[in-house]
Amino acid sequence: MANKISFGSDNYAGVCPEVMNYFQQINCGHVSGYGEDVFTEKAIDLFKMEFGSNIEVFFVYNGTGANTLSLEAMTQSYNSIICSDVSHIIVHEVTAPQKWTGCKFISLPHLKGKINFEQIKTVYEEGIFWGHHTALPKVVSITQSTEYGTLYSLTEIKNIADYCHQNNMLLHMDGARISNACVALDCSFKEMTKDCGVDVLSFGATKNGLMFGDAIVFFNTELAYHFDYRQKQGLQLHSKMRFISGQFIPYLEQKIWKKNAIQANKMCQLLAIQLEKALPNCLVYSSETNQIFAKIPSIIVEELHKDFHFYLFNAKEEVVRFVTSFDTKESDIVMFGNKLITLCK
Amino acid sequence: MANKISFGSDNYAGVCPEVMNYFQQINCGHVSGYGEDVFTEKAIDLFKMEFGSNIEVFFVYNGTGANTLSLEAMTQSYNSIICSDVSHIIVHEVTAPQKWTGCKFISLPHLKGKINFEQIKTVYEEGIFWGHHTALPKVVSITQSTEYGTLYSLTEIKNIADYCHQNNMLLHMDGARISNACVALDCSFKEMTKDCGVDVLSFGATKNGLMFGDAIVFFNTELAYHFDYRQKQGLQLHSKMRFISGQFIPYLEQKIWKKNAIQANKMCQLLAIQLEKALPNCLVYSSETNQIFAKIPSIIVEELHKDFHFYLFNAKEEVVRFVTSFDTKESDIVMFGNKLITLCK
Amino acid sequence: MANKISFGSDNYAGVCPEVMNYFQQINCGHVSGYGEDVFTEKAIDLFKMEFGSNIEVFFVYNGTGANTLSLEAMTQSYNSIICSDVSHIIVHEVTAPQKWTGCKFISLPHLKGKINFEQIKTVYEEGIFWGHHTALPKVVSITQSTEYGTLYSLTEIKNIADYCHQNNMLLHMDGARISNACVALDCSFKEMTKDCGVDVLSFGATKNGLMFGDAIVFFNTELAYHFDYRQKQGLQLHSKMRFISGQFIPYLEQKIWKKNAIQANKMCQLLAIQLEKALPNCLVYSSETNQIFAKIPSIIVEELHKDFHFYLFNAKEEVVRFVTSFDTKESDIVMFGNKLITLCK
Amino acid sequence: MANKISFGSDNYAGVCPEVMNYFQQINCGHVSGYGEDVFTEKAIDLFKMEFGSNIEVFFVYNGTGANTLSLEAMTQSYNSIICSDVSHIIVHEVTAPQKWTGCKFISLPHLKGKINFEQIKTVYEEGIFWGHHTALPKVVSITQSTEYGTLYSLTEIKNIADYCHQNNMLLHMDGARISNACVALDCSFKEMTKDCGVDVLSFGATKNGLMFGDAIVFFNTELAYHFDYRQKQGLQLHSKMRFISGQFIPYLEQKIWKKNAIQANKMCQLLAIQLEKALPNCLVYSSETNQIFAKIPSIIVEELHKDFHFYLFNAKEEVVRFVTSFDTKESDIVMFGNKLITLCK
């Protein structure tokens, strides 16, 4: 993909400059490993400033690790986990959560990337109908923003959380793109998670400018019992921990998360405008975050691919995906738009 | 441990300057994720220059990940894995390899941190005696340099490998400190692994100056079949892969591994001299690498701890552990030696 | 359910007299355990007479055990297994196969209890589209007769098997009610399994008159490699094995499987006639085996339940399930029919 | 082993006549499956008469199933389980408990088949020394009578239980031969288990005259939470449950367990006398139960094997194992003794 402008993925971007620079401060001689250091301590404090003090935070290597270990902490192997049929945890993690938890995953047909509590109610009731002959529903997992770039409203999240808690279930949020969601909804992290009733959050940041590392945030702190053991066993405890946790210091303190997400979302909106202009009604879902899906004839896709990198998402339906990131430039969008307009004439 | 000189662990050290600087080159805009990039390509080429071309290399997050996924690729769940009773895989990974593989781990009483093929022979024969009523021995795992800083000679490794292969078993090497071992034995990576008959190697580098990331090297390439699936499922596939793999470029190309390990080992030898001078016969094992164990009265340990950080390893026997790293300075050793001499007077 | 005639389940029936009597012969003093005995040897020979000599047979405790261990032998944990959304392996085994294999289960919407190769093709192609970022499809599992009492034709099975083998996949058959299927299709066990291309068969018999015990039959004998280890590890190796395997001697030699299945199927057909007579078009699926599903108003169900035992299958749609067994008597059906007619007047 | 008298194993014996006859009563038409039947209800009542009412009882297929599911209910995967190095759970179950629980198994060198609380204390303290970098000790598992036929005294059991409970651990007892132990110690089931502080018991009966089936008895009933789900998922829920549970009715009500164990133990004592007479000091451990180990020259073993079946246990040390069962006859012992005396002359 050399020399091409990329809308391939937000994890094709590198590390944002503020975080990159901060590594110089982190790399300051010897400090204790495995999280017993001042950088980790400060990062946890910053999380508590965002979410309130009664939380537990753990830093892991990646989103699949965050999701898998979160779900393990929330379940027994005889449980089932309810999610959408396009959720990352069942489609794109090679069954890591299944293997690690032993649980059944019940996938619901997504509605613009989302599921709702009525769907959950139906499968929950089916689940308990058979008693101990089938897996006992225990967790609902939603992705915010979704795999299709769409958003749950705060009310939608709250409704799902309420249904979960009324039925002895728990709510997990895969927040791989949580910053993009918060920016789009113009709310705080806390308002979109803890205040809605989320029990455990996979707090993603790698797609928004970090080098590596995500966080797991437990609002239901009982679920964090002995999580330090789970983390080490789950291949997710970094020896030189400060190099994960330390990245969150500028990220949260200097609100880099917001700056980066604003840029990515904004570029995506511009891209949407260009697409609509050239190919009216080509957008599959309206998106306010940094992912957009569009139906584009394959002959045009072929031409675009000569200068731009992006993925065919569904070959049959000619749907392609565009992802913008913190370092997508307005000039990238302009160039793309110009070429597209030319091709569509 | 603020302001103290640390001999606590080689992963308490930060990132060595050559690798730290190289991150600037890695962080060069958008590149494909998950390993399909030029940095990963080049890193693999450099591994092939070290080990020969008929290998498979994968980059993972940490040593526990490398060990766990290596062992999974070498076994079925009805197998057993033979190792020493002080091996990291059974003592310090919270049973990650057990949970992930399902295998039985047979621990042999270590002899200066090592096991030998006669011990292996005994448990292998016991293992097959019961047929399908007990786990079938399949893998021997050795650590080089060992958890006690000692070294297997090339002949010892070869003898174990030969016994394994004669009995339909495989040899895994946990090379968390492989560079320190190579420097101490004055041999190449290849001579100590592939040429001796090792089947799969966990190639550690984080303890020797990297920020994060280890490699798995398959010499028995059949075992790497579908390993890309295992890696993703095993929570060990980094999206921004170049930031792991890229670190190996200066590490191997500029022989940073050697420079760093030479310094760590040399400092450890100096430390040993100081210890022997102050407390004759205090050293528990003679070490040529970067770890040293010594019997020191707890009253002296208490005083030393005021200025130096290191761990009590065995409280009952008053054994403490010292680990040096690429950035341990000769002046650190001198200060330590002076204080120790004073205390022992 | 005392004193009620039961159409609750074929495993609510006891042991058929021929098998019950044969236990006296099995119980003949000391014989070697774990399958090294003459009863097991003879039972295996009888299986080979049914299926041909190039098979491997193992006797396990129950159907869930047979399915779970079969699927384990056919997969690696990074694989996916394709089945219908009503298949026993995903609905009624509390995720035993998921936990034991680690695999992803892809459930297809059933068509009269069945799936077809076009559906399989769609999800297979989706599965391989993402490469090592999603689970690799490896096994299709079908149930014959299905959970809804319906039947795959031999051609349908062959088509699925062919598609599997053309795409490096394997075909598993859950034959919990295989005898009922063979009787209904008027074919031999071999014609419906091995000759169609089935790779591994869970051969059920408990629902058709045995006390306990199912068999696993490997047609693809490479998959049986080290299966004796898997069986013991899988909690499915009976010490007093002859008491499982020995039951299969009269079952196969005296064709008790056929006699029992004929009776069960025949009674089910009579029941269907009675249902159709009283409530025209109430049958949900046409069935030629021993299970039948009917839409019956709940007020009538309530009355029937006073004298007969059977299960509400889908409360919303007022669908109930009737299962007949080897010991269902014609007079049971007549009594049921009479009461139903009266109620429906 | 045709026509040979067998001391091979107590599971080479068949079913005792009282249980065999009782199957006729169990096989009485249709009853609900999966344990919702009068036989299971009565069997549970009988267990409560033995152990007191505040227990939970589940009936499973075999001892490996009982041990594996008991241990799963007592642990999280980051725990360790402490047992002797000859315990069945780590030697003879192909790592079923490891695979199912994910736990680390810490094996202590046995002392006449047993472990004591001082040994447990040592490894417990080592275990917690490393915090969340190693598995957290949670369960001690002892076998009564032991794999070597020896016995824990009630005081020894109590001491271990007390140490466990003082340190937030639990005590599991593998009672594969619990009846032989009770008879030898002349105590009740309850005195040897619940009263000593055992938390969960694998109550074995197959080796003492049953056809199949063991029980799991929870004294710590909190551990039984959702165990019905675990049982089904664990491949251990029999559909025709009454045929397991029903066997326990005569077994407990008519005290068949006692009658059978008395005979087996008594025959073993007679055998011991014969062995001592012919080969003074040949007995490896003194045994009061139904297993005995003796050092016998291989040349004599070879001759004995012509008429008697028994196993070489340790080839190097020429140790053989004899097991008697409920149906071992005094004449068997006499014949054996006569032949042995002749050979030893």
mmCIF file of C-alpha atoms in Angstrom, chain B residues 56-318:
data_model
loop_
_atom_site.group_PDB
_atom_site.id
_atom_site.type_symbol
_atom_site.label_atom_id
_atom_site.label_comp_id
_atom_site.label_asym_id
_atom_site.label_seq_id
_atom_site.Cartn_x
_atom_site.Cartn_y
_atom_site.Cartn_z
ATOM 1 C CA GLU B 56 8.805 -19.660 10.587
ATOM 2 C CA VAL B 57 8.755 -16.580 12.830
ATOM 3 C CA PHE B 58 5.851 -14.949 14.658
ATOM 4 C CA PHE B 59 5.924 -11.872 16.855
ATOM 5 C CA VAL B 60 3.909 -11.915 20.067
ATOM 6 C CA TYR B 61 3.413 -9.651 23.059
ATOM 7 C CA ASN B 62 5.327 -11.367 25.826
ATOM 8 C CA GLY B 63 7.174 -14.417 27.043
ATOM 9 C CA THR B 64 4.164 -16.056 28.621
ATOM 10 C CA GLY B 65 2.371 -15.662 25.302
ATOM 11 C CA ALA B 66 5.334 -17.085 23.413
ATOM 12 C CA ASN B 67 5.646 -20.088 25.717
ATOM 13 C CA THR B 68 1.937 -20.790 25.906
ATOM 14 C CA LEU B 69 1.282 -20.650 22.172
ATOM 15 C CA SER B 70 4.467 -22.569 21.340
ATOM 16 C CA LEU B 71 3.442 -25.364 23.633
ATOM 17 C CA GLU B 72 -0.102 -25.375 22.274
ATOM 18 C CA ALA B 73 1.236 -25.788 18.739
ATOM 19 C CA MET B 74 3.333 -28.757 19.871
ATOM 20 C CA THR B 75 0.708 -30.737 21.755
ATOM 21 C CA GLN B 76 -2.738 -32.231 21.995
ATOM 22 C CA SER B 77 -4.542 -31.860 25.304
ATOM 23 C CA TYR B 78 -3.882 -35.498 26.236
ATOM 24 C CA ASN B 79 -0.133 -34.944 26.197
ATOM 25 C CA SER B 80 2.276 -34.180 28.975
ATOM 26 C CA ILE B 81 5.053 -31.618 29.008
ATOM 27 C CA ILE B 82 8.234 -32.276 30.945
ATOM 28 C CA CYS B 83 10.165 -29.420 32.552
ATOM 29 C CA SER B 84 12.095 -28.458 35.652
ATOM 30 C CA ASP B 85 10.330 -27.669 38.895
ATOM 31 C CA VAL B 86 11.599 -24.097 38.729
ATOM 32 C CA SER B 87 10.680 -23.465 35.127
ATOM 33 C CA HIS B 88 8.855 -20.239 34.470
ATOM 34 C CA ILE B 89 6.099 -22.033 32.553
ATOM 35 C CA ILE B 90 4.908 -23.871 35.643
ATOM 36 C CA VAL B 91 5.871 -21.508 38.431
ATOM 37 C CA HIS B 92 5.336 -17.974 37.196
ATOM 38 C CA GLU B 93 2.686 -17.939 34.543
ATOM 39 C CA VAL B 94 -0.377 -18.735 36.728
ATOM 40 C CA THR B 95 -0.896 -21.952 34.785
ATOM 41 C CA ALA B 96 -1.429 -20.119 31.487
ATOM 42 C CA PRO B 97 0.194 -22.983 29.550
ATOM 43 C CA GLN B 98 -1.863 -25.566 31.460
ATOM 44 C CA LYS B 99 -5.122 -23.750 30.865
ATOM 45 C CA TRP B 100 -4.395 -23.109 27.206
ATOM 46 C CA THR B 101 -3.080 -26.584 26.336
ATOM 47 C CA GLY B 102 -4.952 -28.797 28.810
ATOM 48 C CA CYS B 103 -1.749 -30.798 29.145
ATOM 49 C CA LYS B 104 -0.198 -32.326 32.209
ATOM 50 C CA PHE B 105 3.055 -30.724 33.327
ATOM 51 C CA ILE B 106 5.609 -33.091 34.804
ATOM 52 C CA SER B 107 8.096 -31.166 36.894
ATOM 53 C CA LEU B 108 11.525 -32.654 37.522
ATOM 54 C CA PRO B 109 13.666 -31.580 40.478
ATOM 55 C CA HIS B 110 16.182 -29.174 39.001
ATOM 56 C CA LEU B 111 19.912 -29.653 39.259
ATOM 57 C CA LYS B 112 21.373 -26.132 39.332
ATOM 58 C CA GLY B 113 18.309 -24.955 37.448
ATOM 59 C CA LYS B 114 18.603 -27.672 34.821
ATOM 60 C CA ILE B 115 17.194 -31.074 33.985
ATOM 61 C CA ASN B 116 18.979 -33.841 32.130
ATOM 62 C CA PHE B 117 17.957 -36.539 29.737
ATOM 63 C CA GLU B 118 18.278 -39.307 32.314
ATOM 64 C CA GLN B 119 15.571 -37.642 34.412
ATOM 65 C CA ILE B 120 13.495 -37.177 31.303
ATOM 66 C CA LYS B 121 13.955 -40.826 30.393
ATOM 67 C CA THR B 122 12.619 -41.950 33.770
ATOM 68 C CA VAL B 123 9.391 -39.962 33.592
ATOM 69 C CA TYR B 124 8.933 -40.691 29.915
ATOM 70 C CA GLU B 125 9.054 -44.403 30.620
ATOM 71 C CA GLU B 126 6.661 -44.051 33.532
ATOM 72 C CA GLY B 127 4.405 -42.021 31.278
ATOM 73 C CA ILE B 128 4.117 -44.591 28.545
ATOM 74 C CA PHE B 129 3.907 -47.488 31.028
ATOM 75 C CA TRP B 130 0.223 -46.782 31.701
ATOM 76 C CA GLY B 131 -0.793 -46.359 28.071
ATOM 77 C CA HIS B 132 -3.907 -44.316 27.468
ATOM 78 C CA HIS B 133 -4.676 -44.140 31.187
ATOM 79 C CA THR B 134 -2.168 -41.373 31.671
ATOM 80 C CA ALA B 135 -1.028 -38.370 29.649
ATOM 81 C CA LEU B 136 1.311 -39.185 26.753
ATOM 82 C CA PRO B 137 4.672 -37.389 27.052
ATOM 83 C CA LYS B 138 5.205 -35.158 24.033
ATOM 84 C CA VAL B 139 7.316 -32.109 24.842
ATOM 85 C CA VAL B 140 10.371 -31.308 26.915
ATOM 86 C CA SER B 141 10.743 -27.627 27.722
ATOM 87 C CA ILE B 142 14.051 -26.207 28.906
ATOM 88 C CA THR B 143 14.970 -22.626 29.762
ATOM 89 C CA GLN B 144 18.212 -21.153 28.458
ATOM 90 C CA SER B 145 19.701 -19.426 30.375
ATOM 91 C CA THR B 146 17.835 -21.059 33.259
ATOM 92 C CA GLU B 147 15.699 -19.398 35.892
ATOM 93 C CA TYR B 148 18.764 -19.723 38.143
ATOM 94 C CA GLY B 149 21.123 -18.044 35.714
ATOM 95 C CA THR B 150 22.882 -21.278 34.817
ATOM 96 C CA LEU B 151 23.496 -22.656 31.339
ATOM 97 C CA TYR B 152 22.910 -25.847 29.433
ATOM 98 C CA SER B 153 25.993 -26.696 27.382
ATOM 99 C CA LEU B 154 25.405 -27.310 23.694
ATOM 100 C CA THR B 155 26.044 -30.992 24.303
ATOM 101 C CA GLU B 156 23.472 -31.129 27.064
ATOM 102 C CA ILE B 157 20.862 -29.541 24.789
ATOM 103 C CA LYS B 158 21.766 -31.907 21.990
ATOM 104 C CA ASN B 159 21.461 -34.938 24.259
ATOM 105 C CA ILE B 160 18.005 -33.891 25.374
ATOM 106 C CA ALA B 161 16.927 -33.140 21.800
ATOM 107 C CA ASP B 162 18.201 -36.501 20.620
ATOM 108 C CA TYR B 163 16.362 -38.344 23.356
ATOM 109 C CA CYS B 164 13.194 -36.438 22.503
ATOM 110 C CA HIS B 165 13.366 -37.200 18.817
ATOM 111 C CA GLN B 166 14.192 -40.859 19.399
ATOM 112 C CA ASN B 167 11.006 -41.087 21.442
ATOM 113 C CA ASN B 168 8.574 -39.119 19.340
ATOM 114 C CA MET B 169 8.849 -36.081 21.548
ATOM 115 C CA LEU B 170 9.684 -32.468 20.765
ATOM 116 C CA LEU B 171 12.018 -29.955 22.373
ATOM 117 C CA HIS B 172 10.903 -26.462 23.318
ATOM 118 C CA MET B 173 13.312 -23.818 24.549
ATOM 119 C CA ASP B 174 12.172 -20.894 26.679
ATOM 120 C CA GLY B 175 14.725 -18.304 25.584
ATOM 121 C CA ALA B 176 13.549 -15.418 27.739
ATOM 122 C CA ARG B 177 17.258 -14.649 28.276
ATOM 123 C CA ILE B 178 18.643 -16.297 25.163
ATOM 124 C CA SER B 179 20.985 -13.420 24.348
ATOM 125 C CA ASN B 180 22.636 -13.649 27.737
ATOM 126 C CA ALA B 181 23.095 -17.359 27.156
ATOM 127 C CA CYS B 182 24.635 -16.932 23.699
ATOM 128 C CA VAL B 183 27.056 -14.340 24.948
ATOM 129 C CA ALA B 184 28.058 -16.498 27.895
ATOM 130 C CA LEU B 185 28.584 -19.570 25.710
ATOM 131 C CA ASP B 186 30.163 -17.498 22.944
ATOM 132 C CA CYS B 187 28.050 -19.097 20.273
ATOM 133 C CA SER B 188 25.457 -18.004 17.755
ATOM 134 C CA PHE B 189 21.714 -18.211 18.246
ATOM 135 C CA LYS B 190 21.620 -20.938 15.626
ATOM 136 C CA GLU B 191 24.329 -23.064 17.193
ATOM 137 C CA MET B 192 22.500 -23.085 20.503
ATOM 138 C CA THR B 193 19.055 -23.906 19.134
ATOM 139 C CA LYS B 194 18.486 -25.233 15.643
ATOM 140 C CA ASP B 195 21.832 -26.968 15.413
ATOM 141 C CA CYS B 196 21.208 -28.737 18.712
ATOM 142 C CA GLY B 197 17.795 -29.962 17.645
ATOM 143 C CA VAL B 198 15.436 -27.500 19.312
ATOM 144 C CA ASP B 199 12.016 -27.667 17.596
ATOM 145 C CA VAL B 200 10.456 -24.414 18.781
ATOM 146 C CA LEU B 201 12.057 -21.427 20.473
ATOM 147 C CA SER B 202 10.499 -18.656 22.541
ATOM 148 C CA PHE B 203 12.915 -15.900 21.580
ATOM 149 C CA GLY B 204 12.849 -13.351 24.370
ATOM 150 C CA ALA B 205 14.060 -9.790 23.966
ATOM 151 C CA THR B 206 12.048 -7.632 26.372
ATOM 152 C CA LYS B 207 14.429 -8.434 29.236
ATOM 153 C CA ASN B 208 17.320 -7.320 27.027
ATOM 154 C CA GLY B 209 16.222 -3.833 26.002
ATOM 155 C CA LEU B 210 12.981 -4.003 24.026
ATOM 156 C CA MET B 211 9.804 -2.198 25.037
ATOM 157 C CA PHE B 212 7.542 -5.183 24.458
ATOM 158 C CA GLY B 213 7.369 -8.203 22.222
ATOM 159 C CA ASP B 214 8.972 -11.611 21.891
ATOM 160 C CA ALA B 215 9.271 -13.917 18.908
ATOM 161 C CA ILE B 216 8.380 -17.539 18.376
ATOM 162 C CA VAL B 217 10.771 -19.328 16.038
ATOM 163 C CA PHE B 218 9.708 -22.659 14.563
ATOM 164 C CA PHE B 219 12.590 -24.804 13.346
ATOM 165 C CA ASN B 220 10.172 -27.680 12.948
ATOM 166 C CA THR B 221 8.015 -25.742 10.522
ATOM 167 C CA GLU B 222 5.228 -28.325 10.348
ATOM 168 C CA LEU B 223 4.309 -27.240 13.844
ATOM 169 C CA ALA B 224 3.604 -23.750 12.504
ATOM 170 C CA TYR B 225 0.656 -25.029 10.462
ATOM 171 C CA HIS B 226 -2.209 -22.549 10.893
ATOM 172 C CA PHE B 227 -0.261 -20.797 13.611
ATOM 173 C CA ASP B 228 -1.618 -17.473 12.374
ATOM 174 C CA TYR B 229 -5.024 -18.617 13.605
ATOM 175 C CA ARG B 230 -3.607 -19.742 16.937
ATOM 176 C CA GLN B 231 -1.855 -16.402 17.362
ATOM 177 C CA LYS B 232 -5.013 -14.357 16.919
ATOM 178 C CA GLN B 233 -7.036 -16.735 19.087
ATOM 179 C CA GLY B 234 -4.241 -16.683 21.636
ATOM 180 C CA LEU B 235 -4.629 -12.907 22.194
ATOM 181 C CA GLN B 236 -1.160 -12.379 20.745
ATOM 182 C CA LEU B 237 -1.673 -10.731 17.356
ATOM 183 C CA HIS B 238 -0.899 -7.034 17.535
ATOM 184 C CA SER B 239 -2.843 -4.840 15.148
ATOM 185 C CA LYS B 240 -0.030 -2.294 14.833
ATOM 186 C CA MET B 241 2.410 -5.154 14.423
ATOM 187 C CA ARG B 242 5.281 -3.082 13.076
ATOM 188 C CA PHE B 243 5.811 -1.670 16.568
ATOM 189 C CA ILE B 244 6.767 -5.121 17.811
ATOM 190 C CA SER B 245 8.537 -6.493 14.774
ATOM 191 C CA GLY B 246 10.288 -3.221 13.970
ATOM 192 C CA GLN B 247 12.140 -3.275 17.279
ATOM 193 C CA PHE B 248 13.905 -6.423 16.135
ATOM 194 C CA ILE B 249 15.457 -4.579 13.200
ATOM 195 C CA PRO B 250 18.065 -2.629 15.153
ATOM 196 C CA TYR B 251 18.170 -5.411 17.731
ATOM 197 C CA LEU B 252 19.403 -7.960 15.201
ATOM 198 C CA GLU B 253 20.913 -5.811 12.459
ATOM 199 C CA GLN B 254 23.015 -3.675 14.761
ATOM 200 C CA LYS B 255 23.668 -6.584 17.121
ATOM 201 C CA ILE B 256 22.153 -4.653 20.008
ATOM 202 C CA TRP B 257 21.201 -8.014 21.500
ATOM 203 C CA LYS B 258 24.907 -8.784 21.869
ATOM 204 C CA LYS B 259 25.963 -5.407 23.141
ATOM 205 C CA ASN B 260 23.203 -5.382 25.759
ATOM 206 C CA ALA B 261 23.772 -8.945 26.900
ATOM 207 C CA ILE B 262 27.528 -8.472 27.151
ATOM 208 C CA GLN B 263 27.017 -5.516 29.450
ATOM 209 C CA ALA B 264 24.455 -7.296 31.622
ATOM 210 C CA ASN B 265 26.553 -10.437 31.930
ATOM 211 C CA LYS B 266 29.757 -8.505 32.605
ATOM 212 C CA MET B 267 28.132 -6.489 35.373
ATOM 213 C CA CYS B 268 26.850 -9.688 36.903
ATOM 214 C CA GLN B 269 30.355 -11.142 36.957
ATOM 215 C CA LEU B 270 31.620 -8.041 38.702
ATOM 216 C CA LEU B 271 28.805 -8.314 41.180
ATOM 217 C CA ALA B 272 29.717 -11.930 41.830
ATOM 218 C CA ILE B 273 33.282 -10.906 42.588
ATOM 219 C CA GLN B 274 32.077 -8.317 45.074
ATOM 220 C CA LEU B 275 29.802 -10.825 46.758
ATOM 221 C CA GLU B 276 32.490 -13.460 47.001
ATOM 222 C CA LYS B 277 34.926 -10.939 48.369
ATOM 223 C CA ALA B 278 32.559 -9.798 51.100
ATOM 224 C CA LEU B 279 30.856 -13.086 51.829
ATOM 225 C CA PRO B 280 33.029 -16.004 50.691
ATOM 226 C CA ASN B 281 30.997 -18.947 49.409
ATOM 227 C CA CYS B 282 27.765 -17.019 49.498
ATOM 228 C CA LEU B 283 26.964 -17.723 45.835
ATOM 229 C CA VAL B 284 24.419 -20.464 45.437
ATOM 230 C CA TYR B 285 25.150 -21.250 41.781
ATOM 231 C CA SER B 286 28.032 -20.087 39.708
ATOM 232 C CA SER B 287 26.593 -17.952 36.971
ATOM 233 C CA GLU B 288 27.990 -16.696 33.721
ATOM 234 C CA THR B 289 24.845 -14.846 32.725
ATOM 235 C CA ASN B 290 22.991 -11.919 34.278
ATOM 236 C CA GLN B 291 21.358 -13.518 37.301
ATOM 237 C CA ILE B 292 23.053 -14.449 40.506
ATOM 238 C CA PHE B 293 21.752 -16.013 43.713
ATOM 239 C CA ALA B 294 23.441 -15.543 47.039
ATOM 240 C CA LYS B 295 22.934 -16.525 50.644
ATOM 241 C CA ILE B 296 23.059 -13.324 52.656
ATOM 242 C CA PRO B 297 22.088 -12.955 56.306
ATOM 243 C CA SER B 298 18.773 -11.152 56.577
ATOM 244 C CA ILE B 299 20.241 -8.456 58.778
ATOM 245 C CA ILE B 300 22.617 -7.478 55.995
ATOM 246 C CA VAL B 301 19.875 -7.740 53.389
ATOM 247 C CA GLU B 302 17.836 -5.291 55.404
ATOM 248 C CA GLU B 303 20.627 -2.749 55.354
ATOM 249 C CA LEU B 304 21.338 -3.233 51.654
ATOM 250 C CA HIS B 305 17.672 -2.722 50.847
ATOM 251 C CA LYS B 306 17.951 0.857 52.057
ATOM 252 C CA ASP B 307 19.985 1.742 48.967
ATOM 253 C CA PHE B 308 19.513 -1.125 46.546
ATOM 254 C CA HIS B 309 16.545 -2.937 45.189
ATOM 255 C CA PHE B 310 16.646 -6.725 44.801
ATOM 256 C CA TYR B 311 14.439 -9.627 45.774
ATOM 257 C CA LEU B 312 14.445 -12.139 48.549
ATOM 258 C CA PHE B 313 14.061 -15.367 46.622
ATOM 259 C CA ASN B 314 13.830 -17.925 49.357
ATOM 260 C CA ALA B 315 13.095 -16.544 52.789
ATOM 261 C CA LYS B 316 13.843 -19.729 54.706
ATOM 262 C CA GLU B 317 17.269 -20.179 53.215
ATOM 263 C CA GLU B 318 18.047 -16.457 53.116
#
